[in-house]
């Protein structure tokens, strides 16, 4: 087997045909991780022993003729999804030794299929960032150029798939955290409709934006993994039933041209080239107006910190995680949080506290909530006339490690094409859309397809044509 | 809207977050810069908040309670400090005068 080209679909065929066992497949991945991950640092922990046990159990399922789509498939899990009894840290010092008390719903679903969990992957602390440099355990490096970031926050998951160290991976996307690393690492990344996949057992960053999704080598694999984790869940009151009807044969694409005026020329060239490929396959392309997108970054960087500061209030050294001793409880809180949170997490908490504080909540948080509705309405109107909206995933290819360390705002600008999707709650997929050259290295760029609410099948259909 | 004055020390207190002396200077530059960045929102013409959210928060019916004590041990095991069957915390009110 060649791990650099192996897909879930091909592994499924070979496993069921007994060409190799799930244990052999898992061992091949464990060897690849042992060989390569010293260089990339995609994993925070590799579960060698339990992965082999899970593989043996999968082999027994296959032998008994009870094989399911993901039985024996080795995947990586972002370090913010709970697996009972195992450490889950959200790449933070405050949860360094926290063992999950229960399984996330997505994990229960995958366990039932006999999936092999290879390990937990690196990320920006609490899913706050765009480069995986905010991990408390050191950055992940881009497999295409180790002097560059893999993107974030699911950078470890994207790098693991790109480097052949996992067949596929779970990630989470709050403002682009699956699609942007997928674009930077040259893999496929799906952010489903808000509510399509249960968030129960996902460590919350910004609850109205967070969504679990999949990273894989191709569109079909991303779909197979998505099909296994989707669906309504009584444990997540924001989760929804699977949509009943979807567009079968999408052919009408919209491009928000006025939003793309400042695009980097090389990114534009790659984008137009992919667009031409789709036109050649019978797609029509029209301009769509999304006038409120100009406010998307501002809205996002108010709502995200507001929800983050609220969600992270639960980390106070009392019920779980790090606890720094002090004489009175108030100091236990403040010392624990000072010791446990990294710089970007602290910034978001402070900004969130400000925008929610008395006297400013109307001008910031409530204003942002209203503007968010404008963005949502823009998308709803656009989808009356097109099947999908397409644009680049990112304004530039992977940047250098450390390049944006000194200016949080410059890093926020990287999210311009991805955050509108989370604000509207619609699904989107990033598929590889060519490369640009930097320092003699070919760096992948992403082509982003955005669908209407519940329109994942539309994304898969178009994605396969790219 | 003019840029408001930001008292980072007061925010940190509200957020129950100690800030080391050395970091305060940096944060006093960064937090206003981030708030300046999001100021463009003030130009958005938003008349009213949406009155029909696309997704409603649906709570389950308040019935079929779980068996009492079923998760007690699991949850207590996660706590940094416990005494018997409860999470132990430091005193809430200090007698020390500041």
Coordinates of C-alpha atoms in Angstrom, one line a residue:
Chain A
X1 CA 0.0 0.0 0.0
X2 CA 1.2 3.5 -0.8
X3 CA 0.0 5.8 2.0
X4 CA 0.6 8.9 0.0
X5 CA -2.2 8.1 -2.4
X6 CA -4.3 5.7 -0.3
X7 CA -8.0 6.7 0.1
X8 CA -10.7 5.5 2.5
X9 CA -12.6 4.0 -0.4
X10 CA -9.5 2.0 -1.6
X11 CA -8.6 0.9 1.9
X12 CA -12.2 -0.3 2.4
X13 CA -12.0 -2.4 -0.7
X14 CA -8.6 -3.9 0.2
X15 CA -9.6 -4.6 3.8
X16 CA -12.8 -6.3 2.8
X17 CA -10.9 -8.3 0.1
X18 CA -8.4 -9.3 2.8
X19 CA -5.5 -8.0 0.8
X20 CA -4.1 -6.6 4.1
X21 CA -5.5 -6.5 7.6
X22 CA -6.6 -3.5 9.6
X23 CA -3.6 -4.2 11.9
X24 CA -1.2 -4.1 9.0
X25 CA -2.8 -0.8 7.8
X26 CA -2.6 0.7 11.3
X27 CA 1.0 -0.4 11.7
X28 CA 1.9 1.2 8.4
X29 CA 0.4 4.5 9.7
X30 CA 2.1 4.2 13.1
X31 CA 5.5 3.6 11.2
X32 CA 4.9 6.7 9.1
X33 CA 4.1 8.8 12.1
X34 CA 7.3 7.5 13.9
X35 CA 9.4 8.3 10.8
X36 CA 8.0 11.7 9.9
X37 CA 6.2 13.4 12.8
X38 CA 9.5 14.5 14.4
X39 CA 9.7 16.9 11.6
X40 CA 6.1 18.1 11.3
X41 CA 4.7 17.8 14.9
X42 CA 1.2 17.1 13.7
X43 CA 0.4 14.9 16.7
X44 CA 0.3 15.8 20.4
X45 CA -0.1 12.2 21.4
X46 CA 0.0 8.9 19.4
X47 CA -2.1 6.1 20.8
X48 CA 0.1 3.2 19.5
X49 CA -1.2 0.5 21.8
X50 CA -4.9 1.3 21.8
X51 CA -4.8 1.8 18.0
X52 CA -3.4 -1.7 17.5
X53 CA -6.2 -3.1 19.8
X54 CA -8.8 -1.2 17.9
X55 CA -7.4 -2.5 14.6
X56 CA -7.6 -6.1 15.9
X57 CA -11.2 -5.6 16.9
X58 CA -11.8 -4.2 13.4
X59 CA -10.2 -7.2 11.8
X60 CA -12.6 -9.4 13.9
X61 CA -15.6 -7.3 12.6
X62 CA -14.4 -7.7 9.0
X63 CA -13.8 -11.5 9.5
X64 CA -17.4 -11.8 10.8
X65 CA -18.8 -10.0 7.8
X66 CA -19.8 -7.0 9.8
X67 CA -17.7 -4.5 8.0
X68 CA -19.0 -0.9 7.9
X69 CA -17.7 2.0 5.7
X70 CA -15.1 3.0 8.3
X71 CA -14.2 -0.3 10.0
X72 CA -10.5 -0.5 10.5
X73 CA -9.9 3.0 8.9
X74 CA -7.1 4.8 10.8
X75 CA -7.9 8.4 11.5
X76 CA -6.6 11.3 13.5
X77 CA -8.7 13.4 15.9
X78 CA -8.2 17.1 16.7
X79 CA -7.2 17.6 20.4
X80 CA -10.6 19.2 21.3
X81 CA -12.9 16.2 21.0
X82 CA -13.5 14.0 24.0
X83 CA -12.6 10.3 24.1
X84 CA -13.4 8.8 27.4
X85 CA -10.4 8.2 29.6
X86 CA -7.9 9.9 27.3
X87 CA -6.2 13.2 27.7
X88 CA -7.9 16.0 25.7
X89 CA -6.1 19.4 26.1
X90 CA -7.3 21.7 23.4
X91 CA -3.6 22.3 23.1
X92 CA -3.7 24.3 26.3
X93 CA -1.7 24.0 29.5
X94 CA -4.9 24.5 31.5
X95 CA -6.1 21.0 30.4
X96 CA -2.6 19.4 30.1
X97 CA -3.6 16.5 32.3
X98 CA -7.4 16.4 31.8
X99 CA -8.8 13.0 31.0
X100 CA -12.1 13.1 29.2
X101 CA -15.1 12.0 31.3
X102 CA -17.2 10.8 28.3
X103 CA -17.1 10.3 24.6
X104 CA -18.1 13.1 22.2
X105 CA -21.0 12.0 20.0
X106 CA -18.8 11.9 16.9
X107 CA -16.4 9.6 18.7
X108 CA -19.3 7.2 19.8
X109 CA -20.5 7.1 16.2
X110 CA -17.0 6.2 14.9
X111 CA -16.3 3.7 17.7
X112 CA -19.5 1.9 16.7
X113 CA -18.1 1.5 13.2
X114 CA -14.8 0.1 14.4
X115 CA -12.6 3.1 13.5
X116 CA -8.9 3.1 14.6
X117 CA -7.9 6.3 16.4
X118 CA -4.2 7.0 15.7
X119 CA -3.8 10.0 18.0
X120 CA -4.8 13.6 18.9
X121 CA -3.6 16.3 16.6
X122 CA -2.1 19.7 17.3
X123 CA -4.2 22.9 17.1
X124 CA -4.2 26.5 18.2
X125 CA -5.1 26.6 21.9
X126 CA -8.9 26.4 22.3
X127 CA -9.2 26.7 18.5
X128 CA -8.1 30.4 18.6
X129 CA -5.8 31.3 15.7
X130 CA -5.1 30.6 12.1
X131 CA -1.6 29.0 12.1
X132 CA -1.4 26.4 14.9
X133 CA 1.3 28.6 16.4
X134 CA -0.9 29.3 19.4
X135 CA -0.5 25.7 20.6
X136 CA 1.0 25.5 24.1
X137 CA 3.0 22.6 22.8
X138 CA 4.8 24.2 19.9
X139 CA 3.7 24.8 16.3
X140 CA 3.0 22.2 13.6
X141 CA 4.9 22.6 10.3
X142 CA 3.5 22.6 6.8
X143 CA 4.5 19.3 5.0
X144 CA 5.0 21.2 1.8
X145 CA 7.5 23.6 3.3
X146 CA 8.5 23.2 7.0
X147 CA 9.5 26.8 7.3
X148 CA 5.8 27.6 6.9
X149 CA 2.6 27.2 8.9
X150 CA 0.1 24.5 8.2
X151 CA -2.8 26.9 8.8
X152 CA -5.1 26.6 11.8
X153 CA -6.7 25.9 14.0
X154 CA -6.9 22.3 12.8
X155 CA -3.3 22.5 11.5
X156 CA -2.3 19.1 13.0
X157 CA -5.2 17.3 11.4
X158 CA -4.5 18.8 8.0
X159 CA -0.7 18.1 8.2
X160 CA -1.3 14.5 9.3
X161 CA -3.5 13.8 6.3
X162 CA -1.2 15.7 3.9
X163 CA 1.9 13.9 5.1
X164 CA 0.3 10.4 4.9
X165 CA 0.2 10.1 8.7
X166 CA -3.6 9.5 8.8
X167 CA -6.1 8.3 6.2
X168 CA -8.4 11.1 7.2
X169 CA -9.0 13.4 10.2
X170 CA -11.6 15.2 12.3
X171 CA -11.3 18.9 12.7
X172 CA -13.5 21.7 13.9
X173 CA -14.2 25.0 12.1
X174 CA -15.2 28.2 13.9
X175 CA -14.0 30.8 11.4
X176 CA -12.1 28.7 8.8
X177 CA -10.3 26.2 11.0
X178 CA -10.8 23.3 8.8
X179 CA -10.9 24.9 5.3
X180 CA -7.8 27.2 5.7
X181 CA -5.4 24.5 6.9
X182 CA -6.8 22.1 4.3
X183 CA -6.0 24.8 1.7
X184 CA -2.5 25.4 3.0
X185 CA -1.7 21.7 3.2
X186 CA -3.3 20.7 -0.1
X187 CA -6.1 18.5 1.2
X188 CA -9.9 18.6 1.2
X189 CA -11.7 20.2 4.2
X190 CA -15.4 20.2 4.9
X191 CA -17.2 22.6 7.3
X192 CA -20.8 21.3 7.4
X193 CA -23.9 23.3 8.0
X194 CA -24.2 24.6 11.5
X195 CA -26.0 21.8 13.4
X196 CA -25.4 19.0 10.8
X197 CA -22.9 17.4 13.2
X198 CA -23.4 17.2 17.0
X199 CA -21.1 19.4 19.0
X200 CA -21.6 17.3 22.2
X201 CA -18.1 16.5 23.5
X202 CA -16.4 19.2 21.4
X203 CA -14.5 21.6 23.7
X204 CA -16.4 24.8 22.9
X205 CA -14.7 27.9 21.5
X206 CA -17.5 30.0 20.1
X207 CA -20.7 28.0 20.3
X208 CA -22.8 29.7 17.7
X209 CA -19.9 29.3 15.1
X210 CA -18.2 26.0 16.0
X211 CA -18.8 23.0 13.8
X212 CA -17.1 19.6 13.6
X213 CA -16.1 18.5 10.1
X214 CA -13.7 16.4 8.1
X215 CA -10.3 16.5 6.4
X216 CA -9.4 14.0 3.8
X217 CA -7.4 13.4 0.6
X218 CA -10.3 13.8 -1.7
X219 CA -14.0 14.8 -1.8
X220 CA -15.3 11.3 -1.6
X221 CA -13.3 10.5 1.6
X222 CA -14.5 13.7 3.2
X223 CA -18.1 12.7 2.4
X224 CA -17.7 9.1 3.8
X225 CA -16.4 10.4 7.1
X226 CA -19.1 13.2 7.2
X227 CA -21.8 10.6 6.5
X228 CA -20.6 8.6 9.6
X229 CA -20.7 11.6 12.0
X230 CA -23.7 13.6 10.9
X231 CA -27.2 13.7 12.3
X232 CA -29.4 15.0 15.0
X233 CA -28.3 14.3 18.6
X234 CA -30.3 14.7 21.8
X235 CA -27.1 15.9 23.5
X236 CA -26.8 18.9 21.3
X237 CA -29.9 21.1 21.2
X238 CA -28.6 23.0 18.2
X239 CA -28.1 19.9 16.0
X240 CA -30.6 19.3 13.2
X241 CA -32.1 16.4 11.3
X242 CA -30.4 15.4 8.0
X243 CA -31.9 17.4 5.2
X244 CA -34.4 15.5 3.0
X245 CA -34.0 17.0 -0.4
X246 CA -30.9 18.5 -1.9
X247 CA -30.0 19.7 -5.4
X248 CA -29.0 16.8 -7.5
X249 CA -27.3 18.4 -10.4
X250 CA -25.9 21.8 -9.4
X251 CA -24.8 23.9 -12.4
X252 CA -25.2 27.5 -11.3
X253 CA -22.2 29.1 -9.6
X254 CA -22.0 32.6 -8.1
X255 CA -18.9 34.7 -7.6
X256 CA -18.9 37.7 -5.3
X257 CA -16.6 39.7 -7.5
X258 CA -16.9 43.0 -5.6
X259 CA -15.5 41.2 -2.5
X260 CA -12.5 39.9 -4.4
X261 CA -11.0 43.1 -5.7
X262 CA -7.9 43.1 -3.6
X263 CA -7.0 39.5 -4.3
X264 CA -3.3 38.5 -4.6
X265 CA -2.7 38.2 -8.4
X266 CA -1.3 34.6 -8.2
X267 CA -4.3 33.5 -6.1
X268 CA -6.6 35.1 -8.6
X269 CA -4.9 33.3 -11.5
X270 CA -5.4 29.9 -9.8
X271 CA -9.0 30.8 -8.9
X272 CA -9.9 31.8 -12.5
X273 CA -8.2 28.7 -13.8
X274 CA -10.3 26.4 -11.5
X275 CA -13.4 28.4 -12.5
X276 CA -12.6 27.8 -16.2
X277 CA -12.3 24.1 -15.5
X278 CA -15.8 24.1 -14.1
X279 CA -17.2 26.2 -17.0
X280 CA -15.7 23.7 -19.4
X281 CA -17.8 21.0 -17.5
X282 CA -21.0 22.9 -18.1
X283 CA -21.3 25.2 -15.1
X284 CA -22.6 28.7 -15.5
X285 CA -20.9 31.5 -13.6
X286 CA -22.6 34.8 -12.6
X287 CA -21.8 37.6 -10.2
X288 CA -23.6 37.6 -6.9
X289 CA -23.8 40.6 -4.5
X290 CA -23.0 40.0 -0.8
X291 CA -22.7 43.6 0.3
X292 CA -22.6 42.9 4.0
X293 CA -19.5 40.7 3.7
X294 CA -17.5 43.9 4.2
X295 CA -18.5 43.7 7.9
X296 CA -17.8 40.0 8.3
X297 CA -14.4 40.2 9.9
X298 CA -15.5 42.9 12.4
X299 CA -18.6 41.0 13.3
X300 CA -16.6 37.8 13.7
X301 CA -14.0 39.4 15.9
X302 CA -16.7 40.7 18.2
X303 CA -18.9 37.6 18.4
X304 CA -16.0 35.1 18.6
X305 CA -14.3 36.7 21.7
X306 CA -17.6 37.3 23.3
X307 CA -18.5 33.6 23.2
X308 CA -15.0 32.5 23.9
X309 CA -14.8 34.6 27.1
X310 CA -18.1 33.1 28.2
X311 CA -17.2 29.5 27.4
X312 CA -13.8 29.6 28.9
X313 CA -15.2 31.0 32.2
X314 CA -15.7 27.4 33.1
X315 CA -12.0 26.8 33.3
X316 CA -11.3 28.1 36.8
X317 CA -9.3 25.4 38.6
X318 CA -12.3 24.0 40.5
X319 CA -14.0 21.3 38.5
X320 CA -11.3 20.0 36.2
X321 CA -7.9 20.8 34.7
X322 CA -5.0 22.8 36.2
X323 CA -5.5 24.4 39.6
X324 CA -3.0 26.8 41.1
X325 CA -3.2 26.9 44.9
X326 CA -4.1 30.2 46.6
X327 CA -5.6 31.3 49.9
X328 CA -9.0 32.3 48.7
X329 CA -11.1 31.0 45.8
X330 CA -10.9 34.3 43.8
X331 CA -7.2 34.0 43.6
X332 CA -7.4 30.3 42.7
X333 CA -9.5 31.4 39.6
X334 CA -7.2 34.3 38.6
X335 CA -3.9 32.5 39.2
X336 CA -5.0 29.3 37.5
X337 CA -6.2 31.2 34.4
X338 CA -3.1 33.2 34.3
X339 CA -0.9 30.1 34.4
X340 CA -3.0 28.0 32.1
X341 CA -4.0 30.3 29.2
X342 CA -1.7 31.4 26.4
X343 CA -1.4 34.9 25.0
X344 CA -4.0 34.8 22.3
X345 CA -6.6 33.1 24.6
X346 CA -6.0 35.9 27.1
X347 CA -6.5 38.5 24.4
X348 CA -9.8 37.0 23.3
X349 CA -11.0 36.7 26.8
X350 CA -10.2 40.4 27.5
X351 CA -11.8 41.6 24.2
X352 CA -14.8 39.4 24.8
X353 CA -15.2 40.8 28.3
X354 CA -15.0 44.3 26.9
X355 CA -17.6 43.8 24.1
X356 CA -20.0 42.3 26.6
X357 CA -19.5 44.8 29.4
X358 CA -22.1 47.2 30.6
X359 CA -22.1 50.4 28.5
X360 CA -20.4 48.7 25.5
X361 CA -22.5 45.7 24.8
X362 CA -25.0 47.6 22.7
X363 CA -22.4 49.3 20.5
X364 CA -20.3 46.1 20.0
X365 CA -21.9 42.7 20.8
X366 CA -25.6 43.5 20.0
X367 CA -24.6 45.6 17.0
X368 CA -22.5 42.6 15.7
X369 CA -25.5 40.3 16.3
X370 CA -27.6 42.5 14.1
X371 CA -25.0 42.8 11.4
X372 CA -24.6 39.0 11.4
X373 CA -28.3 38.8 10.4
X374 CA -27.5 41.0 7.4
X375 CA -24.8 38.6 6.3
X376 CA -27.1 35.7 6.7
X377 CA -29.7 37.5 4.7
X378 CA -27.2 38.2 1.9
X379 CA -26.5 34.5 1.6
X380 CA -30.2 33.6 1.6
X381 CA -30.8 36.0 -1.2
X382 CA -27.8 34.8 -3.2
X383 CA -28.9 31.2 -3.0
X384 CA -32.2 32.1 -4.6
X385 CA -30.4 32.4 -7.9
X386 CA -27.3 30.2 -7.6
X387 CA -26.6 26.6 -6.4
X388 CA -23.3 27.5 -4.8
X389 CA -21.0 30.5 -4.2
X390 CA -17.3 30.0 -5.0
X391 CA -14.2 32.0 -3.9
X392 CA -10.7 31.3 -2.8
X393 CA -10.3 29.8 0.6
X394 CA -7.5 32.2 1.7
X395 CA -6.1 35.5 0.4
X396 CA -2.6 34.1 0.3
X397 CA -0.7 30.8 0.5
X398 CA 0.8 29.5 3.7
X399 CA 2.9 32.1 5.4
X400 CA 6.2 31.7 7.3
X401 CA 6.3 30.5 10.9
X402 CA 6.6 33.6 13.1
X403 CA 5.7 36.0 10.3
X404 CA 2.6 37.3 12.0
X405 CA 3.5 36.7 15.6
X406 CA 3.7 40.4 16.6
X407 CA 0.5 41.6 15.2
X408 CA -2.8 39.8 16.1
X409 CA -4.8 41.9 13.7
X410 CA -2.7 40.9 10.7
X411 CA -3.4 37.3 11.5
X412 CA -7.2 38.0 11.8
X413 CA -7.2 39.3 8.2
X414 CA -6.2 35.8 7.0
X415 CA -9.8 34.7 7.8
X416 CA -11.6 37.1 5.4
X417 CA -12.9 34.5 3.0
X418 CA -13.8 31.8 5.6
X419 CA -15.6 33.7 8.5
X420 CA -18.7 34.7 6.5
X421 CA -19.6 31.1 6.2
X422 CA -19.6 30.4 9.9
X423 CA -21.5 33.7 10.6
X424 CA -24.2 32.5 8.2
X425 CA -24.1 28.9 9.3
X426 CA -23.9 27.5 5.8
X427 CA -21.7 24.6 4.7
X428 CA -18.5 25.0 2.7
X429 CA -15.7 22.9 1.4
X430 CA -12.1 23.7 0.4
X431 CA -10.6 21.6 -2.3
X432 CA -7.1 21.9 -3.7
X433 CA -7.1 24.6 -6.4
X434 CA -3.6 24.7 -7.8
X435 CA -0.3 25.9 -6.4
X436 CA 1.7 29.0 -6.3
X437 CA 5.5 29.1 -6.0
X438 CA 7.4 30.7 -3.0
X439 CA 11.1 30.3 -2.5
X440 CA 11.3 27.5 -5.1
X441 CA 8.5 25.5 -3.4
X442 CA 5.1 24.8 -4.7
X443 CA 2.5 25.8 -2.1
X444 CA -1.1 24.6 -2.4
X445 CA -4.0 27.0 -2.5
X446 CA -7.7 26.2 -1.9
X447 CA -10.8 26.7 -3.9
X448 CA -13.8 27.2 -1.7
X449 CA -17.4 26.1 -2.5
X450 CA -20.1 27.5 -0.3
X451 CA -23.6 25.9 -0.3
X452 CA -27.0 26.8 1.1
X453 CA -28.1 25.5 4.5
X454 CA -28.1 21.6 4.3
X455 CA -26.4 21.7 0.9
X456 CA -23.5 19.4 1.6
X457 CA -24.4 17.1 -1.4
X458 CA -24.1 20.1 -3.7
X459 CA -20.6 20.8 -2.4
X460 CA -19.5 17.2 -3.0
X461 CA -21.0 17.2 -6.5
X462 CA -19.2 20.4 -7.5
X463 CA -16.0 19.5 -5.5
X464 CA -15.6 16.3 -7.5
X465 CA -15.6 18.3 -10.8
X466 CA -12.8 20.6 -9.7
Chain B
X1 CA -18.1 56.4 17.4
X2 CA -14.9 57.5 19.0
X3 CA -12.5 54.9 20.3
X4 CA -13.4 54.2 24.0
X5 CA -10.7 54.3 26.7
X6 CA -9.9 50.7 27.6
X7 CA -8.9 49.9 31.1
X8 CA -7.2 46.5 30.6
X9 CA -6.6 46.0 34.3
X10 CA -10.3 46.4 35.1
X11 CA -11.2 44.0 32.3
X12 CA -8.7 41.4 33.6
X13 CA -10.3 41.7 37.0
X14 CA -13.8 41.1 35.5
X15 CA -12.4 38.1 33.6
X16 CA -10.7 36.7 36.7
X17 CA -7.4 36.7 35.0
X18 CA -4.1 37.8 36.6
X19 CA -1.9 39.7 34.2
X20 CA 1.8 39.8 34.9
X21 CA 3.2 43.4 35.1
X22 CA 5.4 42.9 32.0
X23 CA 2.5 41.9 29.8
X24 CA 0.2 44.8 30.7
X25 CA 2.1 47.2 28.5
X26 CA 1.7 45.0 25.5
X27 CA -2.0 44.3 26.1
X28 CA -2.7 48.0 26.5
X29 CA -1.5 48.4 22.9
X30 CA -3.1 45.2 21.5
X31 CA -6.6 45.3 23.0
X32 CA -7.4 48.9 21.7
X33 CA -5.9 47.9 18.3
X34 CA -8.3 44.9 18.1
X35 CA -11.2 47.1 19.1
X36 CA -10.2 49.7 16.5
X37 CA -10.2 46.8 13.9
X38 CA -13.8 45.9 14.6
X39 CA -15.0 49.5 14.7
X40 CA -16.1 49.2 11.0
X41 CA -19.2 47.5 12.4
X42 CA -20.5 50.9 13.4
X43 CA -21.1 51.7 9.7
X44 CA -23.5 48.8 9.2
X45 CA -27.0 49.9 8.9
X46 CA -28.8 47.6 11.2
X47 CA -32.3 48.6 12.1
X48 CA -33.3 45.8 14.3
X49 CA -32.3 42.4 15.5
X50 CA -33.7 39.4 13.6
X51 CA -36.9 38.3 15.2
X52 CA -37.0 34.9 13.7
X53 CA -33.8 33.0 14.4
X54 CA -33.1 30.2 11.8
X55 CA -32.2 27.8 14.5
X56 CA -34.1 27.6 17.8
X57 CA -32.6 26.3 21.0
X58 CA -34.8 23.3 21.7
X59 CA -34.6 22.0 25.2
X60 CA -35.5 18.4 25.9
X61 CA -38.6 17.7 28.0
X62 CA -37.9 17.8 31.7
X63 CA -38.6 14.1 32.3
X64 CA -36.9 10.7 32.7
X65 CA -34.1 12.0 35.1
X66 CA -30.9 10.0 35.1
X67 CA -30.3 7.6 38.0
X68 CA -29.1 9.7 41.0
X69 CA -25.3 9.4 41.5
X70 CA -24.7 7.7 38.2
X71 CA -22.0 10.2 37.1
X72 CA -20.9 11.4 40.5
X73 CA -17.6 9.5 40.7
X74 CA -16.6 10.3 37.1
X75 CA -17.2 14.0 37.6
X76 CA -15.5 14.1 41.0
X77 CA -12.5 12.2 39.6
X78 CA -11.9 15.1 37.3
X79 CA -11.8 17.7 40.1
X80 CA -8.4 18.9 41.3
X81 CA -9.4 18.7 44.9
X82 CA -12.2 16.7 46.6
X83 CA -13.3 15.8 50.1
X84 CA -15.5 12.8 50.2
X85 CA -18.3 13.2 47.8
X86 CA -17.8 16.8 47.1
X87 CA -15.5 19.2 45.2
X88 CA -13.3 21.0 47.7
X89 CA -12.7 24.7 47.3
X90 CA -10.9 27.4 49.2
X91 CA -12.8 29.9 51.3
X92 CA -14.9 32.3 49.3
X93 CA -14.6 35.4 51.5
X94 CA -11.2 36.5 52.8
X95 CA -10.7 38.2 56.2
X96 CA -7.5 39.7 55.0
X97 CA -7.6 43.4 54.5
X98 CA -6.2 44.5 51.3

